């Protein structure tokens, strides 16, 4: 297997809900491992929390996430934004519309000065996204 780079998102108590949402946006298959399965937490309240989850899609996307244990700090802000880009306007617009549901649009998906369609949204789980749809070359 070759190396790959993919986002790994951290949540406090709603990683399963977030990953179910991302599966509804992108399709694909999601797997979950709980803290209890690996005896990874001594806190009985965390036994059903997600130690690791992974969403893989037929488009080649891979998104991972976990619940951050109560004994660890969960960053409240991040300088990371997940970027979606490509040429398939219908596919990317569909992702955009689902990510916007319950989220906050930072920049509407519109024609950008560089000729592409571009928008920015923070979804209902606090994850920042950019969507860039390639324009038609002049």
N, CA, C and O atoms as CSV, one atom per row, in Angstrom:
chain,resi,resn,atom,element,x,y,z
A,1,UNK,N,N,0.844,-1.177,0.000
A,1,UNK,CA,C,0.000,0.000,0.000
A,1,UNK,C,C,0.885,1.235,0.000
A,1,UNK,O,O,1.857,1.313,0.751
A,2,UNK,N,N,0.545,2.194,-0.843
A,2,UNK,CA,C,1.303,3.443,-0.877
A,2,UNK,C,C,0.871,4.341,0.279
A,2,UNK,O,O,-0.179,4.125,0.884
A,3,UNK,N,N,1.671,5.327,0.575
A,3,UNK,CA,C,1.329,6.283,1.632
A,3,UNK,C,C,0.138,7.121,1.214
A,3,UNK,O,O,-0.114,7.319,0.025
A,4,UNK,N,N,-0.599,7.614,2.214
A,4,UNK,CA,C,-1.707,8.511,1.907
A,4,UNK,C,C,-1.828,9.534,3.029
A,4,UNK,O,O,-1.374,9.309,4.151
A,5,UNK,N,N,-2.433,10.630,2.710
A,5,UNK,CA,C,-2.684,11.693,3.658
A,5,UNK,C,C,-4.182,11.934,3.680
A,5,UNK,O,O,-4.792,12.145,2.631
A,6,UNK,N,N,-4.785,11.903,4.868
A,6,UNK,CA,C,-6.226,12.130,4.947
A,6,UNK,C,C,-6.570,12.812,6.267
A,6,UNK,O,O,-5.839,12.683,7.249
A,7,UNK,N,N,-7.683,13.537,6.285
A,7,UNK,CA,C,-8.100,14.224,7.511
A,7,UNK,C,C,-8.484,13.240,8.612
A,7,UNK,O,O,-9.064,12.188,8.345
A,8,UNK,N,N,-8.150,13.598,9.859
A,8,UNK,CA,C,-8.568,12.846,11.041
A,8,UNK,C,C,-9.205,13.861,11.975
A,8,UNK,O,O,-8.519,14.717,12.533
A,9,UNK,N,N,-10.512,13.765,12.143
A,9,UNK,CA,C,-11.274,14.747,12.904
A,9,UNK,C,C,-11.467,14.298,14.342
A,9,UNK,O,O,-11.660,13.113,14.610
A,10,UNK,N,N,-11.414,15.253,15.266
A,10,UNK,CA,C,-11.623,14.964,16.669
A,10,UNK,C,C,-12.930,15.569,17.165
A,10,UNK,O,O,-13.252,16.717,16.859
A,11,UNK,N,N,-13.671,14.789,17.927
A,11,UNK,CA,C,-14.934,15.230,18.507
A,11,UNK,C,C,-14.916,14.890,19.992
A,11,UNK,O,O,-14.047,14.144,20.443
A,12,UNK,N,N,-15.858,15.425,20.753
A,12,UNK,CA,C,-15.911,15.095,22.175
A,12,UNK,C,C,-16.817,13.873,22.390
A,12,UNK,O,O,-16.355,12.860,22.918
A,13,UNK,N,N,-18.048,13.945,22.007
A,13,UNK,CA,C,-18.974,12.840,22.266
A,13,UNK,C,C,-19.854,12.506,21.072
A,13,UNK,O,O,-20.815,11.750,21.217
A,14,UNK,N,N,-19.557,13.042,19.907
A,14,UNK,CA,C,-20.467,12.832,18.783
A,14,UNK,C,C,-19.759,12.400,17.495
A,14,UNK,O,O,-20.209,12.735,16.400
A,15,UNK,N,N,-18.664,11.665,17.622
A,15,UNK,CA,C,-17.956,11.186,16.429
A,15,UNK,C,C,-18.841,10.261,15.599
A,15,UNK,O,O,-18.833,10.341,14.371
A,16,UNK,N,N,-19.604,9.385,16.252
A,16,UNK,CA,C,-20.466,8.469,15.500
A,16,UNK,C,C,-21.520,9.257,14.711
A,16,UNK,O,O,-21.759,8.981,13.536
A,17,UNK,N,N,-22.135,10.225,15.360
A,17,UNK,CA,C,-23.151,11.048,14.695
A,17,UNK,C,C,-22.530,11.808,13.518
A,17,UNK,O,O,-23.119,11.878,12.439
A,18,UNK,N,N,-21.343,12.375,13.731
A,18,UNK,CA,C,-20.666,13.111,12.664
A,18,UNK,C,C,-20.315,12.194,11.497
A,18,UNK,O,O,-20.537,12.550,10.340
A,19,UNK,N,N,-19.772,11.022,11.793
A,19,UNK,CA,C,-19.386,10.113,10.711
A,19,UNK,C,C,-20.604,9.562,9.977
A,19,UNK,O,O,-20.546,9.340,8.768
A,20,UNK,N,N,-21.696,9.341,10.687
A,20,UNK,CA,C,-22.935,8.947,10.006
A,20,UNK,C,C,-23.378,10.061,9.056
A,20,UNK,O,O,-23.829,9.790,7.943
A,21,UNK,N,N,-23.248,11.315,9.500
A,21,UNK,CA,C,-23.581,12.461,8.651
A,21,UNK,C,C,-22.681,12.488,7.423
A,21,UNK,O,O,-23.176,12.631,6.305
A,22,UNK,N,N,-21.363,12.354,7.606
A,22,UNK,CA,C,-20.441,12.387,6.473
A,22,UNK,C,C,-20.705,11.233,5.516
A,22,UNK,O,O,-20.542,11.386,4.305
A,23,UNK,N,N,-21.108,10.086,6.042
A,23,UNK,CA,C,-21.483,8.983,5.163
A,23,UNK,C,C,-22.718,9.352,4.343
A,23,UNK,O,O,-22.813,8.977,3.175
A,24,UNK,N,N,-23.666,10.082,4.938
A,24,UNK,CA,C,-24.850,10.512,4.188
A,24,UNK,C,C,-24.485,11.545,3.124
A,24,UNK,O,O,-25.173,11.654,2.108
A,25,UNK,N,N,-23.416,12.302,3.344
A,25,UNK,CA,C,-22.960,13.298,2.373
A,25,UNK,C,C,-22.202,12.635,1.229
A,25,UNK,O,O,-22.496,12.885,0.060
A,26,UNK,N,N,-21.222,11.786,1.563
A,26,UNK,CA,C,-20.285,11.260,0.576
A,26,UNK,C,C,-20.541,9.819,0.149
A,26,UNK,O,O,-19.934,9.341,-0.809
A,27,UNK,N,N,-21.439,9.122,0.853
A,27,UNK,CA,C,-21.633,7.704,0.572
A,27,UNK,C,C,-20.483,6.907,1.152
A,27,UNK,O,O,-19.758,7.394,2.020
A,28,UNK,N,N,-20.315,5.697,0.681
A,28,UNK,CA,C,-19.197,4.870,1.126
A,28,UNK,C,C,-19.527,4.030,2.343
A,28,UNK,O,O,-20.682,3.908,2.753
A,29,UNK,N,N,-18.480,3.457,2.905
A,29,UNK,CA,C,-18.600,2.571,4.060
A,29,UNK,C,C,-17.854,3.169,5.238
A,29,UNK,O,O,-16.752,3.698,5.092
A,30,UNK,N,N,-18.476,3.078,6.416
A,30,UNK,CA,C,-17.842,3.588,7.626
A,30,UNK,C,C,-17.709,2.452,8.636
A,30,UNK,O,O,-18.622,1.643,8.803
A,31,UNK,N,N,-16.568,2.406,9.301
A,31,UNK,CA,C,-16.335,1.414,10.355
A,31,UNK,C,C,-16.078,2.155,11.662
A,31,UNK,O,O,-15.588,3.284,11.668
A,32,UNK,N,N,-16.420,1.496,12.768
A,32,UNK,CA,C,-16.267,2.081,14.092
A,32,UNK,C,C,-15.573,1.093,15.025
A,32,UNK,O,O,-15.824,-0.111,14.971
A,33,UNK,N,N,-14.700,1.617,15.878
A,33,UNK,CA,C,-14.112,0.858,16.970
A,33,UNK,C,C,-14.336,1.680,18.228
A,33,UNK,O,O,-14.040,2.875,18.248
A,34,UNK,N,N,-14.854,1.056,19.276
A,34,UNK,CA,C,-15.109,1.773,20.523
A,34,UNK,C,C,-13.934,1.613,21.490
A,34,UNK,O,O,-13.087,0.735,21.327
A,35,UNK,N,N,-13.910,2.476,22.487
A,35,UNK,CA,C,-12.882,2.372,23.522
A,35,UNK,C,C,-12.997,1.048,24.269
A,35,UNK,O,O,-11.984,0.469,24.662
A,36,UNK,N,N,-14.221,0.565,24.466
A,36,UNK,CA,C,-14.420,-0.701,25.182
A,36,UNK,C,C,-13.793,-1.876,24.439
A,36,UNK,O,O,-13.244,-2.780,25.071
A,37,UNK,N,N,-13.865,-1.879,23.125
A,37,UNK,CA,C,-13.329,-3.000,22.341
A,37,UNK,C,C,-11.840,-3.214,22.579
A,37,UNK,O,O,-11.349,-4.334,22.437
A,38,UNK,N,N,-11.117,-2.165,22.937
A,38,UNK,CA,C,-9.682,-2.284,23.175
A,38,UNK,C,C,-9.305,-1.978,24.623
A,38,UNK,O,O,-8.135,-1.762,24.940
A,39,UNK,N,N,-10.317,-1.963,25.500
A,39,UNK,CA,C,-10.060,-1.621,26.900
A,39,UNK,C,C,-9.193,-0.374,26.999
A,39,UNK,O,O,-8.227,-0.337,27.761
A,40,UNK,N,N,-9.543,0.640,26.229
A,40,UNK,CA,C,-8.711,1.834,26.106
A,40,UNK,C,C,-9.124,2.974,27.032
A,40,UNK,O,O,-8.498,4.034,27.013
A,41,UNK,N,N,-10.160,2.780,27.838
A,41,UNK,CA,C,-10.564,3.820,28.779
A,41,UNK,C,C,-11.028,3.168,30.074
A,41,UNK,O,O,-11.733,2.159,30.066
A,42,UNK,N,N,-10.620,3.760,31.172
A,42,UNK,CA,C,-11.066,3.265,32.471
A,42,UNK,C,C,-12.376,3.905,32.894
A,42,UNK,O,O,-12.969,3.504,33.896
A,43,UNK,N,N,-12.833,4.897,32.141
A,43,UNK,CA,C,-14.079,5.596,32.441
A,43,UNK,C,C,-15.240,4.817,31.816
A,43,UNK,O,O,-15.330,4.745,30.590
A,44,UNK,N,N,-16.131,4.233,32.625
A,44,UNK,CA,C,-17.254,3.465,32.080
A,44,UNK,C,C,-18.153,4.298,31.163
A,44,UNK,O,O,-18.821,3.751,30.286
A,45,UNK,N,N,-18.170,5.612,31.361
A,45,UNK,CA,C,-18.976,6.485,30.514
A,45,UNK,C,C,-18.426,6.636,29.113
A,45,UNK,O,O,-19.103,7.168,28.234
A,46,UNK,N,N,-17.202,6.174,28.895
A,46,UNK,CA,C,-16.589,6.299,27.569
A,46,UNK,C,C,-16.538,4.980,26.806
A,46,UNK,O,O,-16.004,4.934,25.697
A,47,UNK,N,N,-17.076,3.922,27.370
A,47,UNK,CA,C,-16.953,2.604,26.738
A,47,UNK,C,C,-17.541,2.551,25.336
A,47,UNK,O,O,-17.004,1.852,24.476
A,48,UNK,N,N,-18.633,3.273,25.082
A,48,UNK,CA,C,-19.266,3.249,23.769
A,48,UNK,C,C,-18.813,4.390,22.867
A,48,UNK,O,O,-19.295,4.523,21.742
A,49,UNK,N,N,-17.891,5.212,23.355
A,49,UNK,CA,C,-17.370,6.310,22.536
A,49,UNK,C,C,-16.444,5.745,21.463
A,49,UNK,O,O,-15.914,4.642,21.599
A,50,UNK,N,N,-16.262,6.506,20.413
A,50,UNK,CA,C,-15.503,6.048,19.255
A,50,UNK,C,C,-14.006,6.312,19.448
A,50,UNK,O,O,-13.568,7.456,19.570
A,51,UNK,N,N,-13.241,5.225,19.473
A,51,UNK,CA,C,-11.795,5.326,19.548
A,51,UNK,C,C,-11.220,5.581,18.152
A,51,UNK,O,O,-10.230,6.295,17.998
A,52,UNK,N,N,-11.850,4.991,17.146
A,52,UNK,CA,C,-11.412,5.186,15.760
A,52,UNK,C,C,-12.580,4.873,14.832
A,52,UNK,O,O,-13.307,3.899,15.029
A,53,UNK,N,N,-12.743,5.716,13.820
A,53,UNK,CA,C,-13.710,5.432,12.753
A,53,UNK,C,C,-13.083,5.841,11.432
A,53,UNK,O,O,-12.226,6.723,11.370
A,54,UNK,N,N,-13.533,5.176,10.383
A,54,UNK,CA,C,-12.979,5.464,9.062
A,54,UNK,C,C,-14.069,5.340,8.010
A,54,UNK,O,O,-14.752,4.320,7.912
A,55,UNK,N,N,-14.214,6.400,7.227
A,55,UNK,CA,C,-15.144,6.422,6.099
A,55,UNK,C,C,-14.330,6.355,4.820
A,55,UNK,O,O,-13.459,7.195,4.592
A,56,UNK,N,N,-14.606,5.363,3.984
A,56,UNK,CA,C,-13.967,5.267,2.672
A,56,UNK,C,C,-15.059,5.249,1.618
A,56,UNK,O,O,-16.096,4.610,1.794
A,57,UNK,N,N,-14.820,5.957,0.519
A,57,UNK,CA,C,-15.831,6.083,-0.521
A,57,UNK,C,C,-15.315,5.567,-1.856
A,57,UNK,O,O,-14.112,5.383,-2.042
A,58,UNK,N,N,-16.227,5.339,-2.769
A,58,UNK,CA,C,-15.846,4.885,-4.109
A,58,UNK,C,C,-15.101,5.972,-4.874
A,58,UNK,O,O,-14.416,5.675,-5.853
A,59,UNK,N,N,-15.224,7.237,-4.441
A,59,UNK,CA,C,-14.482,8.336,-5.068
A,59,UNK,C,C,-13.040,8.404,-4.576
A,59,UNK,O,O,-12.253,9.220,-5.056
A,60,UNK,N,N,-12.695,7.545,-3.617
A,60,UNK,CA,C,-11.334,7.533,-3.099
A,60,UNK,C,C,-11.139,8.401,-1.871
A,60,UNK,O,O,-10.010,8.586,-1.418
A,61,UNK,N,N,-12.226,8.937,-1.325
A,61,UNK,CA,C,-12.115,9.745,-0.110
A,61,UNK,C,C,-11.887,8.840,1.089
A,61,UNK,O,O,-12.394,7.719,1.144
A,62,UNK,N,N,-11.121,9.337,2.044
A,62,UNK,CA,C,-10.935,8.661,3.317
A,62,UNK,C,C,-10.976,9.729,4.403
A,62,UNK,O,O,-10.178,10.666,4.401
A,63,UNK,N,N,-11.911,9.577,5.323
A,63,UNK,CA,C,-12.077,10.512,6.421
A,63,UNK,C,C,-12.102,9.696,7.700
A,63,UNK,O,O,-12.856,8.729,7.811
A,64,UNK,N,N,-11.276,10.084,8.670
A,64,UNK,CA,C,-11.210,9.373,9.942
A,64,UNK,C,C,-11.629,10.304,11.063
A,64,UNK,O,O,-11.535,11.525,10.934
A,65,UNK,N,N,-12.101,9.714,12.188
A,65,UNK,CA,C,-12.520,10.525,13.327
A,65,UNK,C,C,-12.550,9.689,14.585
A,65,UNK,O,O,-12.579,8.459,14.537
A,66,UNK,N,N,-12.541,10.387,15.726
A,66,UNK,CA,C,-12.668,9.731,17.022
A,66,UNK,C,C,-13.261,10.708,18.025
A,66,UNK,O,O,-13.299,11.917,17.795
A,67,UNK,N,N,-13.725,10.155,19.146
A,67,UNK,CA,C,-14.131,10.960,20.293
A,67,UNK,C,C,-12.904,11.169,21.167
A,67,UNK,O,O,-12.212,10.210,21.509
A,68,UNK,N,N,-12.637,12.398,21.523
A,68,UNK,CA,C,-11.519,12.705,22.406
A,68,UNK,C,C,-11.939,12.390,23.840
A,68,UNK,O,O,-12.956,12.905,24.305
A,69,UNK,N,N,-11.178,11.554,24.551
A,69,UNK,CA,C,-11.540,11.223,25.937
A,69,UNK,C,C,-11.598,12.471,26.805
A,69,UNK,O,O,-10.920,13.462,26.534
A,70,UNK,N,N,-12.411,12.413,27.846
A,70,UNK,CA,C,-12.587,13.560,28.746
A,70,UNK,C,C,-11.277,13.983,29.408
A,70,UNK,O,O,-11.128,15.147,29.780
A,71,UNK,N,N,-10.332,13.067,29.562
A,71,UNK,CA,C,-9.054,13.383,30.171
A,71,UNK,C,C,-8.084,14.114,29.257
A,71,UNK,O,O,-6.991,14.486,29.683
A,72,UNK,N,N,-8.472,14.321,28.012
A,72,UNK,CA,C,-7.619,15.016,27.045
A,72,UNK,C,C,-8.311,16.290,26.589
A,72,UNK,O,O,-9.539,16.354,26.527
A,73,UNK,N,N,-7.515,17.301,26.272
A,73,UNK,CA,C,-8.078,18.543,25.750
A,73,UNK,C,C,-8.514,18.359,24.306
A,73,UNK,O,O,-7.813,17.744,23.502
A,74,UNK,N,N,-9.672,18.897,23.995
A,74,UNK,CA,C,-10.163,18.931,22.624
A,74,UNK,C,C,-9.984,20.355,22.126
A,74,UNK,O,O,-10.601,21.272,22.669
A,75,UNK,N,N,-9.154,20.567,21.106
A,75,UNK,CA,C,-8.968,21.931,20.610
A,75,UNK,C,C,-10.315,22.543,20.210
A,75,UNK,O,O,-11.151,21.881,19.594
A,76,UNK,N,N,-10.509,23.812,20.569
A,76,UNK,CA,C,-11.774,24.475,20.226
A,76,UNK,C,C,-11.696,25.192,18.889
A,76,UNK,O,O,-12.719,25.621,18.356
A,77,UNK,N,N,-10.511,25.326,18.351
A,77,UNK,CA,C,-10.382,25.929,17.034
A,77,UNK,C,C,-9.270,25.205,16.282
A,77,UNK,O,O,-8.402,24.566,16.877
A,78,UNK,N,N,-9.322,25.322,14.989
A,78,UNK,CA,C,-8.351,24.639,14.163
A,78,UNK,C,C,-8.011,25.507,12.957
A,78,UNK,O,O,-8.839,26.285,12.482
A,79,UNK,N,N,-6.820,25.365,12.485
A,79,UNK,CA,C,-6.442,26.072,11.268
A,79,UNK,C,C,-6.546,25.141,10.063
A,79,UNK,O,O,-6.034,25.458,8.990
A,80,UNK,N,N,-7.203,24.001,10.232
A,80,UNK,CA,C,-7.341,23.033,9.150
A,80,UNK,C,C,-8.729,23.169,8.515
A,80,UNK,O,O,-9.743,23.270,9.207
A,81,UNK,N,N,-8.743,23.168,7.199
A,81,UNK,CA,C,-9.980,23.167,6.435
A,81,UNK,C,C,-9.894,22.002,5.465
A,81,UNK,O,O,-8.864,21.808,4.820
A,82,UNK,N,N,-10.963,21.224,5.353
A,82,UNK,CA,C,-10.993,20.109,4.416
A,82,UNK,C,C,-11.424,20.672,3.063
A,82,UNK,O,O,-12.429,21.376,2.969
A,83,UNK,N,N,-10.669,20.363,2.028
A,83,UNK,CA,C,-10.924,20.905,0.697
A,83,UNK,C,C,-11.432,19.815,-0.243
A,83,UNK,O,O,-10.844,18.739,-0.349
A,84,UNK,N,N,-12.530,20.117,-0.915
A,84,UNK,CA,C,-13.079,19.247,-1.957
A,84,UNK,C,C,-12.928,19.986,-3.275
A,84,UNK,O,O,-13.320,21.148,-3.378
A,85,UNK,N,N,-12.370,19.337,-4.276
A,85,UNK,CA,C,-12.210,20.007,-5.564
A,85,UNK,C,C,-12.298,18.998,-6.690
A,85,UNK,O,O,-12.039,17.808,-6.509
A,86,UNK,N,N,-12.665,19.495,-7.846
A,86,UNK,CA,C,-12.765,18.651,-9.023
A,86,UNK,C,C,-13.579,19.326,-10.103
A,86,UNK,O,O,-13.874,20.520,-10.039
A,87,UNK,N,N,-13.938,18.526,-11.103
A,87,UNK,CA,C,-14.648,19.053,-12.268
A,87,UNK,C,C,-16.121,18.688,-12.295
A,87,UNK,O,O,-16.891,19.314,-13.023
A,88,UNK,N,N,-16.534,17.695,-11.522
A,88,UNK,CA,C,-17.912,17.222,-11.567
A,88,UNK,C,C,-18.821,18.161,-10.769
A,88,UNK,O,O,-18.973,18.026,-9.555
A,89,UNK,N,N,-19.414,19.106,-11.481
A,89,UNK,CA,C,-20.221,20.141,-10.830
A,89,UNK,C,C,-21.394,19.556,-10.055
A,89,UNK,O,O,-21.660,19.982,-8.931
A,90,UNK,N,N,-22.094,18.597,-10.630
A,90,UNK,CA,C,-23.251,18.010,-9.943
A,90,UNK,C,C,-22.831,17.305,-8.660
A,90,UNK,O,O,-23.478,17.462,-7.625
A,91,UNK,N,N,-21.754,16.531,-8.722
A,91,UNK,CA,C,-21.279,15.806,-7.542
A,91,UNK,C,C,-20.862,16.774,-6.431
A,91,UNK,O,O,-21.296,16.640,-5.287
A,92,UNK,N,N,-20.018,17.748,-6.778
A,92,UNK,CA,C,-19.500,18.673,-5.775
A,92,UNK,C,C,-20.585,19.608,-5.240
A,92,UNK,O,O,-20.573,19.945,-4.056
A,93,UNK,N,N,-21.513,20.027,-6.085
A,93,UNK,CA,C,-22.630,20.851,-5.620
A,93,UNK,C,C,-23.504,20.045,-4.666
A,93,UNK,O,O,-24.011,20.587,-3.685
A,94,UNK,N,N,-23.683,18.762,-4.943
A,94,UNK,CA,C,-24.448,17.895,-4.047
A,94,UNK,C,C,-23.799,17.786,-2.679
A,94,UNK,O,O,-24.486,17.844,-1.660
A,95,UNK,N,N,-22.475,17.628,-2.646
A,95,UNK,CA,C,-21.753,17.598,-1.370
A,95,UNK,C,C,-21.956,18.924,-0.632
A,95,UNK,O,O,-22.246,18.942,0.564
A,96,UNK,N,N,-21.802,20.028,-1.359
A,96,UNK,CA,C,-21.948,21.358,-0.778
A,96,UNK,C,C,-23.320,21.507,-0.113
A,96,UNK,O,O,-23.418,21.932,1.039
A,97,UNK,N,N,-24.357,21.158,-0.838
A,97,UNK,CA,C,-25.716,21.327,-0.324
A,97,UNK,C,C,-25.945,20.521,0.952
A,97,UNK,O,O,-26.652,20.974,1.852
A,98,UNK,N,N,-25.354,19.337,1.035
A,98,UNK,CA,C,-25.516,18.517,2.238
A,98,UNK,C,C,-24.678,19.053,3.401
A,98,UNK,O,O,-25.120,19.018,4.549
A,99,UNK,N,N,-23.473,19.547,3.111
A,99,UNK,CA,C,-22.617,20.094,4.160
A,99,UNK,C,C,-23.190,21.388,4.738
A,99,UNK,O,O,-22.998,21.677,5.919
A,100,UNK,N,N,-23.881,22.156,3.923
A,100,UNK,CA,C,-24.470,23.425,4.351
A,100,UNK,C,C,-25.634,23.200,5.312
A,100,UNK,O,O,-25.892,24.041,6.173
A,101,UNK,N,N,-26.344,22.071,5.177
A,101,UNK,CA,C,-27.517,21.794,6.008
A,101,UNK,C,C,-27.141,21.795,7.488
A,101,UNK,O,O,-26.431,20.903,7.954
A,102,UNK,N,N,-27.616,22.794,8.221
A,102,UNK,CA,C,-27.315,22.916,9.643
A,102,UNK,C,C,-25.992,23.603,9.928
A,102,UNK,O,O,-25.639,23.806,11.090
A,103,UNK,N,N,-25.256,23.964,8.887
A,103,UNK,CA,C,-23.959,24.608,9.061
A,103,UNK,C,C,-24.023,26.103,8.844
A,103,UNK,O,O,-25.102,26.688,8.748
A,104,UNK,N,N,-22.841,26.718,8.767
A,104,UNK,CA,C,-22.732,28.165,8.536
A,104,UNK,C,C,-21.909,28.411,7.288
A,104,UNK,O,O,-20.755,27.994,7.195
A,105,UNK,N,N,-22.516,29.090,6.336
A,105,UNK,CA,C,-21.807,29.427,5.098
A,105,UNK,C,C,-20.894,30.615,5.369
A,105,UNK,O,O,-21.350,31.679,5.786
A,106,UNK,N,N,-19.603,30.421,5.127
A,106,UNK,CA,C,-18.633,31.501,5.299
A,106,UNK,C,C,-18.502,32.293,3.999
A,106,UNK,O,O,-18.309,33.509,4.017
A,107,UNK,N,N,-18.611,31.589,2.874
A,107,UNK,CA,C,-18.561,32.202,1.551
A,107,UNK,C,C,-19.460,31.353,0.650
A,107,UNK,O,O,-19.209,30.159,0.480
A,108,UNK,N,N,-20.501,31.953,0.073
A,108,UNK,CA,C,-21.405,31.172,-0.778
A,108,UNK,C,C,-20.676,30.546,-1.968
A,108,UNK,O,O,-19.660,31.064,-2.433
A,109,UNK,N,N,-21.204,29.444,-2.442
A,109,UNK,CA,C,-20.634,28.766,-3.617
A,109,UNK,C,C,-21.027,29.564,-4.860
A,109,UNK,O,O,-22.152,29.474,-5.352
A,110,UNK,N,N,-20.066,30.346,-5.352
A,110,UNK,CA,C,-20.292,31.227,-6.503
A,110,UNK,C,C,-19.065,31.235,-7.396
A,110,UNK,O,O,-18.017,30.692,-7.045
A,111,UNK,N,N,-19.215,31.860,-8.554
A,111,UNK,CA,C,-18.101,32.026,-9.480
A,111,UNK,C,C,-17.010,32.854,-8.798
A,111,UNK,O,O,-17.280,33.927,-8.259
A,112,UNK,N,N,-15.787,32.349,-8.827
A,112,UNK,CA,C,-14.651,33.019,-8.193
A,112,UNK,C,C,-13.839,33.785,-9.245
A,112,UNK,O,O,-13.966,33.515,-10.439
A,113,UNK,N,N,-13.012,34.732,-8.811
A,113,UNK,CA,C,-12.199,35.509,-9.763
A,113,UNK,C,C,-11.299,34.644,-10.652
A,113,UNK,O,O,-10.963,35.061,-11.761
A,114,UNK,N,N,-10.904,33.460,-10.198
A,114,UNK,CA,C,-10.023,32.602,-10.995
A,114,UNK,C,C,-10.799,31.719,-11.966
A,114,UNK,O,O,-10.207,30.885,-12.651
A,115,UNK,N,N,-12.136,31.896,-12.035
A,115,UNK,CA,C,-12.930,31.190,-13.032
A,115,UNK,C,C,-13.628,29.941,-12.542
A,115,UNK,O,O,-14.493,29.414,-13.241
A,116,UNK,N,N,-13.285,29.452,-11.372
A,116,UNK,CA,C,-13.942,28.280,-10.798
A,116,UNK,C,C,-15.120,28.730,-9.943
A,116,UNK,O,O,-15.267,29.920,-9.664
A,117,UNK,N,N,-15.949,27.797,-9.531
A,117,UNK,CA,C,-16.951,28.064,-8.506
A,117,UNK,C,C,-16.323,27.663,-7.179
A,117,UNK,O,O,-15.702,26.606,-7.072
A,118,UNK,N,N,-16.487,28.510,-6.174
A,118,UNK,CA,C,-15.812,28.297,-4.895
A,118,UNK,C,C,-16.718,28.729,-3.750
A,118,UNK,O,O,-17.425,29.732,-3.845
A,119,UNK,N,N,-16.686,27.949,-2.654
A,119,UNK,CA,C,-17.435,28.314,-1.458
A,119,UNK,C,C,-16.788,27.732,-0.231
A,119,UNK,O,O,-15.998,26.792,-0.318
A,120,UNK,N,N,-17.129,28.300,0.936
A,120,UNK,CA,C,-16.601,27.837,2.216
A,120,UNK,C,C,-17.747,27.707,3.205
A,120,UNK,O,O,-18.608,28.583,3.291
A,121,UNK,N,N,-17.752,26.599,3.958
A,121,UNK,CA,C,-18.802,26.337,4.937
A,121,UNK,C,C,-18.194,25.654,6.159
A,121,UNK,O,O,-17.237,24.888,6.048
A,122,UNK,N,N,-18.763,25.945,7.318
A,122,UNK,CA,C,-18.456,25.183,8.523
A,122,UNK,C,C,-19.697,24.356,8.805
A,122,UNK,O,O,-20.775,24.906,9.030
A,123,UNK,N,N,-19.550,23.032,8.793
A,123,UNK,CA,C,-20.722,22.166,8.940
A,123,UNK,C,C,-21.239,22.155,10.373
A,123,UNK,O,O,-20.643,22.765,11.261
A,124,UNK,N,N,-22.332,21.472,10.589
A,124,UNK,CA,C,-22.987,21.480,11.901
A,124,UNK,C,C,-22.155,20.827,12.998
A,124,UNK,O,O,-22.513,20.917,14.172
A,125,UNK,N,N,-21.051,20.172,12.640
A,125,UNK,CA,C,-20.164,19.571,13.633
A,125,UNK,C,C,-18.913,20.412,13.870
A,125,UNK,O,O,-18.033,20.024,14.639
A,126,UNK,N,N,-18.838,21.569,13.203
A,126,UNK,CA,C,-17.710,22.477,13.397
A,126,UNK,C,C,-16.539,22.251,12.465
A,126,UNK,O,O,-15.492,22.876,12.637
A,127,UNK,N,N,-16.683,21.374,11.483
A,127,UNK,CA,C,-15.611,21.120,10.526
A,127,UNK,C,C,-15.703,22.124,9.378
A,127,UNK,O,O,-16.768,22.310,8.789
A,128,UNK,N,N,-14.581,22.766,9.067
A,128,UNK,CA,C,-14.522,23.741,7.977
A,128,UNK,C,C,-14.246,23.025,6.655
A,128,UNK,O,O,-13.410,22.125,6.582
A,129,UNK,N,N,-14.965,23.443,5.614
A,129,UNK,CA,C,-14.840,22.850,4.284
A,129,UNK,C,C,-14.701,23.951,3.233
A,129,UNK,O,O,-15.285,25.027,3.366
A,130,UNK,N,N,-13.924,23.671,2.191
A,130,UNK,CA,C,-13.872,24.501,0.988
A,130,UNK,C,C,-14.283,23.605,-0.166
A,130,UNK,O,O,-13.880,22.443,-0.229
A,131,UNK,N,N,-15.080,24.134,-1.076
A,131,UNK,CA,C,-15.468,23.397,-2.268
A,131,UNK,C,C,-15.039,24.246,-3.473
A,131,UNK,O,O,-15.381,25.425,-3.564
A,132,UNK,N,N,-14.295,23.640,-4.386
A,132,UNK,CA,C,-13.833,24.317,-5.602
A,132,UNK,C,C,-14.197,23.463,-6.805
A,132,UNK,O,O,-13.724,22.335,-6.942
A,133,UNK,N,N,-15.036,24.002,-7.669
A,133,UNK,CA,C,-15.472,23.308,-8.876
A,133,UNK,C,C,-14.773,23.971,-10.058
A,133,UNK,O,O,-14.968,25.158,-10.320
A,134,UNK,N,N,-13.965,23.200,-10.762
A,134,UNK,CA,C,-13.193,23.745,-11.879
A,134,UNK,C,C,-14.099,24.359,-12.922
A,134,UNK,O,O,-15.109,23.777,-13.316
A,135,UNK,N,N,-13.718,25.556,-13.364
A,135,UNK,CA,C,-14.460,26.244,-14.406
A,135,UNK,C,C,-14.052,25.770,-15.787
A,135,UNK,O,O,-13.102,25.001,-15.935
A,136,UNK,N,N,-14.758,26.220,-16.774
A,136,UNK,CA,C,-14.440,25.883,-18.150
A,136,UNK,C,C,-13.289,26.777,-18.609
A,136,UNK,O,O,-13.381,28.000,-18.505
A,137,UNK,N,N,-12.202,26.180,-19.119
A,137,UNK,CA,C,-11.066,26.994,-19.581
A,137,UNK,C,C,-11.507,27.935,-20.697
A,137,UNK,O,O,-12.361,27.602,-21.518
A,138,UNK,N,N,-10.899,29.124,-20.701
A,138,UNK,CA,C,-11.230,30.143,-21.720
A,138,UNK,C,C,-10.692,29.729,-23.075
A,138,UNK,O,O,-10.868,30.451,-24.057
